[in-house]
CSV table of C-alpha atoms in Angstrom, one decimal:
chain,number,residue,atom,x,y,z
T,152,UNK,CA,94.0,67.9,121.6
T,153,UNK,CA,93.4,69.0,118.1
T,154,UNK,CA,90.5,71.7,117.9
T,155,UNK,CA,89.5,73.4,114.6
T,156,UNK,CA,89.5,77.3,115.1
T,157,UNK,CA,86.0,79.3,115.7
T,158,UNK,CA,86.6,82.9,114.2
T,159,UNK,CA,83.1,83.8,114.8
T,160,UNK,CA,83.3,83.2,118.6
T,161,UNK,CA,86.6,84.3,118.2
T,162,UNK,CA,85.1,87.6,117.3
T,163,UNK,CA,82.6,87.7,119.6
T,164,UNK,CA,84.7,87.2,122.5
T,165,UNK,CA,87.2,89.6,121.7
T,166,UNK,CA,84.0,92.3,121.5
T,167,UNK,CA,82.7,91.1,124.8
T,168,UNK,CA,86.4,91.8,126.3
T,169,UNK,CA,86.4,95.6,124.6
T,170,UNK,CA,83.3,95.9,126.1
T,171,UNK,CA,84.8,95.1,129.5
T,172,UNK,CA,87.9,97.5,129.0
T,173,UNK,CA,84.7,99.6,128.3
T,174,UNK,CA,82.6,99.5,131.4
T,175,UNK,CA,85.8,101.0,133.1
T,176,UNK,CA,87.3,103.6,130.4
T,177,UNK,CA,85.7,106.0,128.0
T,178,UNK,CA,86.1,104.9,124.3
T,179,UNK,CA,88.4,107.5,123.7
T,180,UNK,CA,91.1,105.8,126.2
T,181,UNK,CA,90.7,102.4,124.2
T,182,UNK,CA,92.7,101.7,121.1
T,183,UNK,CA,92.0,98.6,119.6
T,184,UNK,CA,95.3,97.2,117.9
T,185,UNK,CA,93.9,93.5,116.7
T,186,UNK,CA,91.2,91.4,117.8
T,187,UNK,CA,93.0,90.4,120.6
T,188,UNK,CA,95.2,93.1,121.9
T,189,UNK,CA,94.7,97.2,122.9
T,190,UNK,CA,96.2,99.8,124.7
T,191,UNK,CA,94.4,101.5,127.3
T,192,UNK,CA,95.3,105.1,128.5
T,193,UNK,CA,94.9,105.0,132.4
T,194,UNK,CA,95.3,108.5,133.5
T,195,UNK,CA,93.0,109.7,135.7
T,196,UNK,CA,91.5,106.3,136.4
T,197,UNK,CA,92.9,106.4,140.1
T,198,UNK,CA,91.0,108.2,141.9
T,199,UNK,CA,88.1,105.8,140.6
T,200,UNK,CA,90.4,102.5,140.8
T,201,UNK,CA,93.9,103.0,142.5
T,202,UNK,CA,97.4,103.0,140.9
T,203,UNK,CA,97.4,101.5,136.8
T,204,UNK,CA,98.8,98.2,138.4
T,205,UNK,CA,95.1,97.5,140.3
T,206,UNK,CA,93.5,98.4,137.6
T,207,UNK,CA,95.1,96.4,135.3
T,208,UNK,CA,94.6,93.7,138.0
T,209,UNK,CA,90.8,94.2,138.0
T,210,UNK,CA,90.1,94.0,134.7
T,211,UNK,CA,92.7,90.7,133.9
T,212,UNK,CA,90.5,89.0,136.8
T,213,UNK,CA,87.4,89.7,135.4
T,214,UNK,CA,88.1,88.5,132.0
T,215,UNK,CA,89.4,85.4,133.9
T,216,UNK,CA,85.8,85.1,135.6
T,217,UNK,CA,83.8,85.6,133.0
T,218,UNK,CA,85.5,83.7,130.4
T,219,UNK,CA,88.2,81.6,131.8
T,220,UNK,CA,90.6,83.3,129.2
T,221,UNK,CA,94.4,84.4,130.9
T,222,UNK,CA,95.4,87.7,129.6
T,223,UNK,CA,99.2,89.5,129.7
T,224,UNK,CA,99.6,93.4,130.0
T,225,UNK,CA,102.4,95.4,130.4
T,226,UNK,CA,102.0,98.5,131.7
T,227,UNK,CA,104.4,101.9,130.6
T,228,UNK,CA,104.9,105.3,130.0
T,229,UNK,CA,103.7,105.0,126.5
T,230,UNK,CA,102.7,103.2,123.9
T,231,UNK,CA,106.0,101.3,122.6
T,232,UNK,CA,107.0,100.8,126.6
T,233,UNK,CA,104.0,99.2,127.4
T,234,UNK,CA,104.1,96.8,124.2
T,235,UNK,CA,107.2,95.7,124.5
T,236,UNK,CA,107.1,95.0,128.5
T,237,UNK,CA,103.7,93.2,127.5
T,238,UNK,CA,105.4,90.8,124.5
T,239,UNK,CA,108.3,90.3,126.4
T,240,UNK,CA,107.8,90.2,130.7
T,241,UNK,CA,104.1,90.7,130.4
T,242,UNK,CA,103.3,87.3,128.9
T,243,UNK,CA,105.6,85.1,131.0
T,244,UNK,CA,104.1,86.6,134.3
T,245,UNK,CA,100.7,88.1,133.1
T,246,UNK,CA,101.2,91.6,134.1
T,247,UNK,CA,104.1,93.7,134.6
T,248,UNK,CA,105.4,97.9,135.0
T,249,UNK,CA,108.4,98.9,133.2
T,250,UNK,CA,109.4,103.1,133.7
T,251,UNK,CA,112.0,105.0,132.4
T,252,UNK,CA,114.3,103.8,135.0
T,253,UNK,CA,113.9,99.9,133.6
T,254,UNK,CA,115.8,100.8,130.2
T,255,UNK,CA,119.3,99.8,130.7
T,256,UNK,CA,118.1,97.0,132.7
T,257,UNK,CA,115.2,95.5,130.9
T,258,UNK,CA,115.0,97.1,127.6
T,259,UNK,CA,118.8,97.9,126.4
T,260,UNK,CA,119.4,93.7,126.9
T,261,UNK,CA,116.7,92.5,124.3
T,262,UNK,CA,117.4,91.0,121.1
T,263,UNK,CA,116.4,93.7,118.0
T,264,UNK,CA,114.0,90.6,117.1
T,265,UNK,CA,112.4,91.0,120.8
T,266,UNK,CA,111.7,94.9,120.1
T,267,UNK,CA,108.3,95.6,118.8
T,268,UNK,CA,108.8,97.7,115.5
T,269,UNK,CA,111.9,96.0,114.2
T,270,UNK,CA,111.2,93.7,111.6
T,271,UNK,CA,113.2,90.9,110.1
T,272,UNK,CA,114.8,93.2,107.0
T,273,UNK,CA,115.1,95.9,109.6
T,274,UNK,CA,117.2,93.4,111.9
T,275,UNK,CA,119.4,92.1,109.0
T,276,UNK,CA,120.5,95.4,108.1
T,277,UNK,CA,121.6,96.2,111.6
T,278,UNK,CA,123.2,92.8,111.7
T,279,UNK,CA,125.6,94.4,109.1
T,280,UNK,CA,126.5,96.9,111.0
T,281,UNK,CA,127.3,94.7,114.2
T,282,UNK,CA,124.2,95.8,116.4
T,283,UNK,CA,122.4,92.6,117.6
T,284,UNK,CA,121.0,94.4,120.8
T,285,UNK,CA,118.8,97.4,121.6
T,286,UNK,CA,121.3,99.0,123.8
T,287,UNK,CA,123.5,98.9,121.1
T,288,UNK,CA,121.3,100.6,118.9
T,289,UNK,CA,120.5,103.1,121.4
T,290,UNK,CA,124.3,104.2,121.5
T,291,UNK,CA,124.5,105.0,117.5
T,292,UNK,CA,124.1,108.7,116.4
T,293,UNK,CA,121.3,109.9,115.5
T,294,UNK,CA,122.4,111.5,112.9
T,295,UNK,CA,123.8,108.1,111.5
T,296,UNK,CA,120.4,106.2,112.1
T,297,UNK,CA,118.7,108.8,109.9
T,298,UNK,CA,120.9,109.0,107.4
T,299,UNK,CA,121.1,105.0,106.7
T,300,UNK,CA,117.3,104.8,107.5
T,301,UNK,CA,115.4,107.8,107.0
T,302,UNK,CA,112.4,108.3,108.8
T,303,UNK,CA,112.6,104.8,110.4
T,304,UNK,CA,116.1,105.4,111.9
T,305,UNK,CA,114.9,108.3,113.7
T,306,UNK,CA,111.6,106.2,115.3
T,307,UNK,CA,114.9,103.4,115.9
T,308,UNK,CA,116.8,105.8,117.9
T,309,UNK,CA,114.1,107.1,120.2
T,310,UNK,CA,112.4,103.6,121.1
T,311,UNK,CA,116.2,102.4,122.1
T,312,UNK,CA,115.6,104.8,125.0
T,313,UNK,CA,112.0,104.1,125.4
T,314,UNK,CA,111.0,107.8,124.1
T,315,UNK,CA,107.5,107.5,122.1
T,316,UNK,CA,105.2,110.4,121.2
T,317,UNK,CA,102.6,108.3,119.7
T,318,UNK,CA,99.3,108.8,121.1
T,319,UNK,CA,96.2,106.6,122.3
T,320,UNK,CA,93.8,107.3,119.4
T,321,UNK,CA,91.0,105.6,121.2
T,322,UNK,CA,87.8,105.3,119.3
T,323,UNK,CA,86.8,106.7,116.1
T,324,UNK,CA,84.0,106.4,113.6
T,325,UNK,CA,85.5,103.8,110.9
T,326,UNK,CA,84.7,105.3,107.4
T,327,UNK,CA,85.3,102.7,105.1
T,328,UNK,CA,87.9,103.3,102.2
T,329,UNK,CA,88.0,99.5,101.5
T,330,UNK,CA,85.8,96.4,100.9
T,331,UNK,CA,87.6,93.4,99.7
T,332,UNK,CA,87.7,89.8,99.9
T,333,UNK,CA,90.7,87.5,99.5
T,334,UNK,CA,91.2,83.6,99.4
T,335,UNK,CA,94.2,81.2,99.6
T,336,UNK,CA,92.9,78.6,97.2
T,337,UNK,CA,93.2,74.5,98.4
T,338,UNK,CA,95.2,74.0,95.2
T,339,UNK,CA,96.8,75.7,92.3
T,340,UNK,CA,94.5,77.5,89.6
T,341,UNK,CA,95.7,78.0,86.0
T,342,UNK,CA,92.6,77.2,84.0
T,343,UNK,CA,90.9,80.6,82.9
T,344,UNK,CA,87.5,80.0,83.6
T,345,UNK,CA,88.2,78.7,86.9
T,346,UNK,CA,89.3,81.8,88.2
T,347,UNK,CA,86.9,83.8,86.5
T,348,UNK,CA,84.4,81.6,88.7
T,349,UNK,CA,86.7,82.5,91.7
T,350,UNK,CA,86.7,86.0,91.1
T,351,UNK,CA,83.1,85.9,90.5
T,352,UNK,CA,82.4,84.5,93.8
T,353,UNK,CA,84.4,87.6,95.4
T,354,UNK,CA,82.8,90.1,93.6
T,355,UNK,CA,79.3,88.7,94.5
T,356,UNK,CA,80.3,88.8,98.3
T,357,UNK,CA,82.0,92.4,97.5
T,358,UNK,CA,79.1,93.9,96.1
T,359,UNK,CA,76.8,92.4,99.0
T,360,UNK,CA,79.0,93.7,101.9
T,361,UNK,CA,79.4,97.2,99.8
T,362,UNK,CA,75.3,97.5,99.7
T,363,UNK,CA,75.1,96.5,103.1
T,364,UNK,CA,76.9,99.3,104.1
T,365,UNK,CA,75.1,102.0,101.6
T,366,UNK,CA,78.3,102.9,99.8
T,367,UNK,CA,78.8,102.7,96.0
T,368,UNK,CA,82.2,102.7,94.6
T,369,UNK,CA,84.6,103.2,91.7
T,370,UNK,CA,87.6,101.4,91.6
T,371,UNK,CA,88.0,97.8,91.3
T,372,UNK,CA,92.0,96.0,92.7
T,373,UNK,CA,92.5,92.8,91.8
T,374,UNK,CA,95.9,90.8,93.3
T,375,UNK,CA,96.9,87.2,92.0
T,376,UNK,CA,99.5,85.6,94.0
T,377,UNK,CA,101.0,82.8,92.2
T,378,UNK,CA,102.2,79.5,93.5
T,379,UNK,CA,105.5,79.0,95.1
T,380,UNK,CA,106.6,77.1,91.6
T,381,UNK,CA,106.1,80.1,89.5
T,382,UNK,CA,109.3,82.5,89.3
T,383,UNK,CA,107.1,85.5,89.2
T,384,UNK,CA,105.0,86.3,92.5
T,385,UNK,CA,102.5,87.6,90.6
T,386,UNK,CA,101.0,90.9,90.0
T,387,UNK,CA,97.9,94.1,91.8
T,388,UNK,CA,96.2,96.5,89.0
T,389,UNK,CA,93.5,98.7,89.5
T,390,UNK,CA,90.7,100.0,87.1
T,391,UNK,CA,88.8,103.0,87.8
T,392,UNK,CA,84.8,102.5,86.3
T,393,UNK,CA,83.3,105.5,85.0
T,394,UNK,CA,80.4,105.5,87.3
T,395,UNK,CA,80.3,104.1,91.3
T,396,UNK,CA,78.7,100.7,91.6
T,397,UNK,CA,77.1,98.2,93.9
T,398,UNK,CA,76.7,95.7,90.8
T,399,UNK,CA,78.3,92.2,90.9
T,400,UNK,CA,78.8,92.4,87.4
T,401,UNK,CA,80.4,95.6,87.2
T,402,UNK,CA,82.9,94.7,89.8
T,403,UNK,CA,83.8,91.4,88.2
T,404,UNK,CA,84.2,92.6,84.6
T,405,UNK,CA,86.5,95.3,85.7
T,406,UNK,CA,88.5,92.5,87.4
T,407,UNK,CA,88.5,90.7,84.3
T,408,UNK,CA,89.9,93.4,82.4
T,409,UNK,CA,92.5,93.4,84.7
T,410,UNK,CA,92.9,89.5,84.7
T,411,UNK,CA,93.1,89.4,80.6
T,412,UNK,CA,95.2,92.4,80.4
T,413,UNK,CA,97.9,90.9,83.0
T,414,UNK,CA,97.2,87.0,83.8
T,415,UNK,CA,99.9,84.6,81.3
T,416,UNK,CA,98.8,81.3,82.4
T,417,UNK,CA,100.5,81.1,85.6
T,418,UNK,CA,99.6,78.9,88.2
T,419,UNK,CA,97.7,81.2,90.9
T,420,UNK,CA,97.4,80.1,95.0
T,421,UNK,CA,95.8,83.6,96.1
T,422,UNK,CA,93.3,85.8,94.4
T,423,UNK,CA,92.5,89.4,96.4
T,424,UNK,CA,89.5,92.1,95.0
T,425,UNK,CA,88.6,95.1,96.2
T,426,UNK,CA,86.6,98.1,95.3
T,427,UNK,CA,87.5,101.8,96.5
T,428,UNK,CA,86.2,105.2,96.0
T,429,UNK,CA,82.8,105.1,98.0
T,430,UNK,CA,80.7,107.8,98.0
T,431,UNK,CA,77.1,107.2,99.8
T,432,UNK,CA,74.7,104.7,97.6
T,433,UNK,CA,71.5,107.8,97.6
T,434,UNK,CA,74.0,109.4,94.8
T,435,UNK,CA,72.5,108.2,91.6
T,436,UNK,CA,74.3,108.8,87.8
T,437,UNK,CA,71.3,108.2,85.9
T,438,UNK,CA,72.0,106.4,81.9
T,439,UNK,CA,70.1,107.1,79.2
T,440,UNK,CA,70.1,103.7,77.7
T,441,UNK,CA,70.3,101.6,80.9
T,442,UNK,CA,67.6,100.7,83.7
T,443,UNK,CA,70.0,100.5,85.8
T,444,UNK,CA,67.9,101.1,88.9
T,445,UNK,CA,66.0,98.3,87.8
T,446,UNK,CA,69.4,96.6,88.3
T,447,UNK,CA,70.0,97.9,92.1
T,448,UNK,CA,66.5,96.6,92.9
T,449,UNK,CA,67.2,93.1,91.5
T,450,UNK,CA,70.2,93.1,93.7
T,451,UNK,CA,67.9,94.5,96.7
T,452,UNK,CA,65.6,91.7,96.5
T,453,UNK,CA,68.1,89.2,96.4
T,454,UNK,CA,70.1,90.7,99.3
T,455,UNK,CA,66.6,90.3,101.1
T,456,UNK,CA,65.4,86.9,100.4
T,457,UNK,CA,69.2,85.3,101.2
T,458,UNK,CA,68.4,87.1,104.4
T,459,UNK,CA,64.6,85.3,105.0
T,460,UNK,CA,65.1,82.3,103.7
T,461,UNK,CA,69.1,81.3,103.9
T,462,UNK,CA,72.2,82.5,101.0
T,463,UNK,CA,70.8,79.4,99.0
T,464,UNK,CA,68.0,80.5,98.2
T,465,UNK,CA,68.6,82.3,94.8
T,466,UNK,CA,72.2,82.5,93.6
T,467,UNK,CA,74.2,83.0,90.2
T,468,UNK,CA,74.5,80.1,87.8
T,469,UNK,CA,78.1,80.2,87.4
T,470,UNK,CA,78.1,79.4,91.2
T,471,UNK,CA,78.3,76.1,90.1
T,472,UNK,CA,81.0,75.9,87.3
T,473,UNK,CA,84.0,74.0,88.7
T,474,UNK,CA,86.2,75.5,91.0
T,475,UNK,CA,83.9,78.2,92.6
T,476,UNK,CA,84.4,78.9,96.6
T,477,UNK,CA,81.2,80.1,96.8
T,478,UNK,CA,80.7,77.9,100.1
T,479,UNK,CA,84.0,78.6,101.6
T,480,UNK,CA,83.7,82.1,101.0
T,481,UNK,CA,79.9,82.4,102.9
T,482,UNK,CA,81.1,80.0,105.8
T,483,UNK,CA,84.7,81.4,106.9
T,484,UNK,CA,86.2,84.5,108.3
T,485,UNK,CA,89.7,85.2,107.7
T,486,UNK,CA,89.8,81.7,106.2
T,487,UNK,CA,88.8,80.2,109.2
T,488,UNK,CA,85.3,78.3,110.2
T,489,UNK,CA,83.1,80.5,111.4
């Protein structure tokens, strides 16, 4: 069966389940990893619900009965434990325990490419060095492990003995230092004007998402990614405006600074923009020689009227020059149907 993925229930589902892990656990014992996977700190859940492992039962079966969605945990003495028990005994049985006295048994045995923290680069350089296992990596010096990979080796040396002093950060109030947008185009783009449209489009959903959220901001990051035929990978600049913004057309002439400062003609797959440095949107740097607050409420009504009467009903001209993703932009998430 072929099915074409729904991010927006996607989404919703996976907030329905945090609100589950919820009704039993204060926020602050919730971290939210992705949209489909968190730690939850169990102590001093038992005299509520018994023992981690019924618990953990519980809430697996009520996820089942509300949903009809399976789940795997793995349950530890800390973070990196109860991950790696999860990716690699959790998810062929649905829940399991590992404790301190599981290392040699369970942990030591697994592939460097089975241990959570150890990517591929990571793996290859070990390789070199003939470890392939953890248990192997457990047995090198620490000393050694630092001095080949700083700060990483020393993170290397205690998860090979399941030692983690990480923390359960739980819930906390998400200040925004980012809002961006980017898009893996359908085909290659080296006409100019084509991705001028395509970084118009962004910067139009940018700047709607930024007022949305009251912020104003100053620095505008554009990233091309070229296609796979192009030598170079392509390039990320910043510009930093002299006054914060919520304008469309601030955000996207900055980016095209950037684009005819830095952009040759190559053949571009992926095209990123962001804009950084909020600061709350009830600051005002007034001009001299500009309305611009007759600007912001232009922009107000707009945001309004797409949100009475659909995004269709007043929108930029050069939303219709060829090659603009106005309409894939507006009707995915994470490039995905919503």
């Amino acid at each position: 069966m072929l099915a074409e993925a729904n991010m927006k229930l996607y989404l919703d589902i996976s907030m329905k389940i945090t609100e589950i892990f919820n009704s039993y656990l204060p926020l602050e014992a919730i971290h939210i990893y992705s949209i489909d996977e968190a730690w939850l700190k169990l102590n001093g859940s038992r005299l509520k619900y018994g023992d981690p492992l019924m618990l953990a039962e519980k809430i697996r079966k009520e996820i089942w009965s509300k949903y009809g969605l399976p789940c795997s945990m793995g349950i530890g003495p800390n973070m990196f434990m109860a991950k790696v028990a999860m990716d690699n005994e959790g998810k062929e049985i649905g829940l399991c325990h590992w404790d301190y006295s599981d290392i040699p048994e369970k942990l030591w045995p697994l592939k460097l490419s089975d241990c959570w923290g150890i990517g591929s680069k990571t793996e290859k350089k070990l390789n070199k060095i003939g470890v392939y296992r953890v248990g192997e990596l457990a047995h090198l010096p620490l000393e050694y492990l630092e001095k080949n990979f700083g700060i990483l080796g020393n993170q290397l040396y205690y998860h090979a003995w399941g030692i983690d002093y990480s923390e359960v950060e739980g819930h906390f109030d998400d200040q925004k230092k980012a809002v961006g947008r980017g898009i893996t185009l359908y085909r290659d783009y080296n006409i100019l004007e084509e991705i001028k449209t395509v970084v118009f489009n962004l910067a139009e959903e940018i700047s709607k998402r930024v007022r949305q959220n009251n912020l104003k901001g100053k620095t505008v990051s554009l990233s091309l990614r070229y296609s796979k035929c192009e030598d170079k990978k392509g390039f990320s600049r910043q510009l930093t405006l002299e006054k914060r913004t919520v304008m469309t057309d601030d955000i996207y002439q900055a980016a095209v600074i950037i684009l005819n400062k830095h952009y040759q003609g190559e053949k571009v797959r992926k095209i990123s923009l962001y804009l950084t440095k909020f600061t709350e949107n009830d600051y005002q740097q007034l001009n001299l020689f500009e309305n611009n607050l007759k600007k912001v409420k232009i922009n107000q009504l707009r945001d309004q009227l797409a949100c009475k009467m659909g995004k269709d009903v007043l929108y930029y001209a050069r939303n219709l020059e060829k090659g603009n993703i106005k309409a894939r932009i507006e009707n995915t998430i994470g490039g995905h149907h919503k």
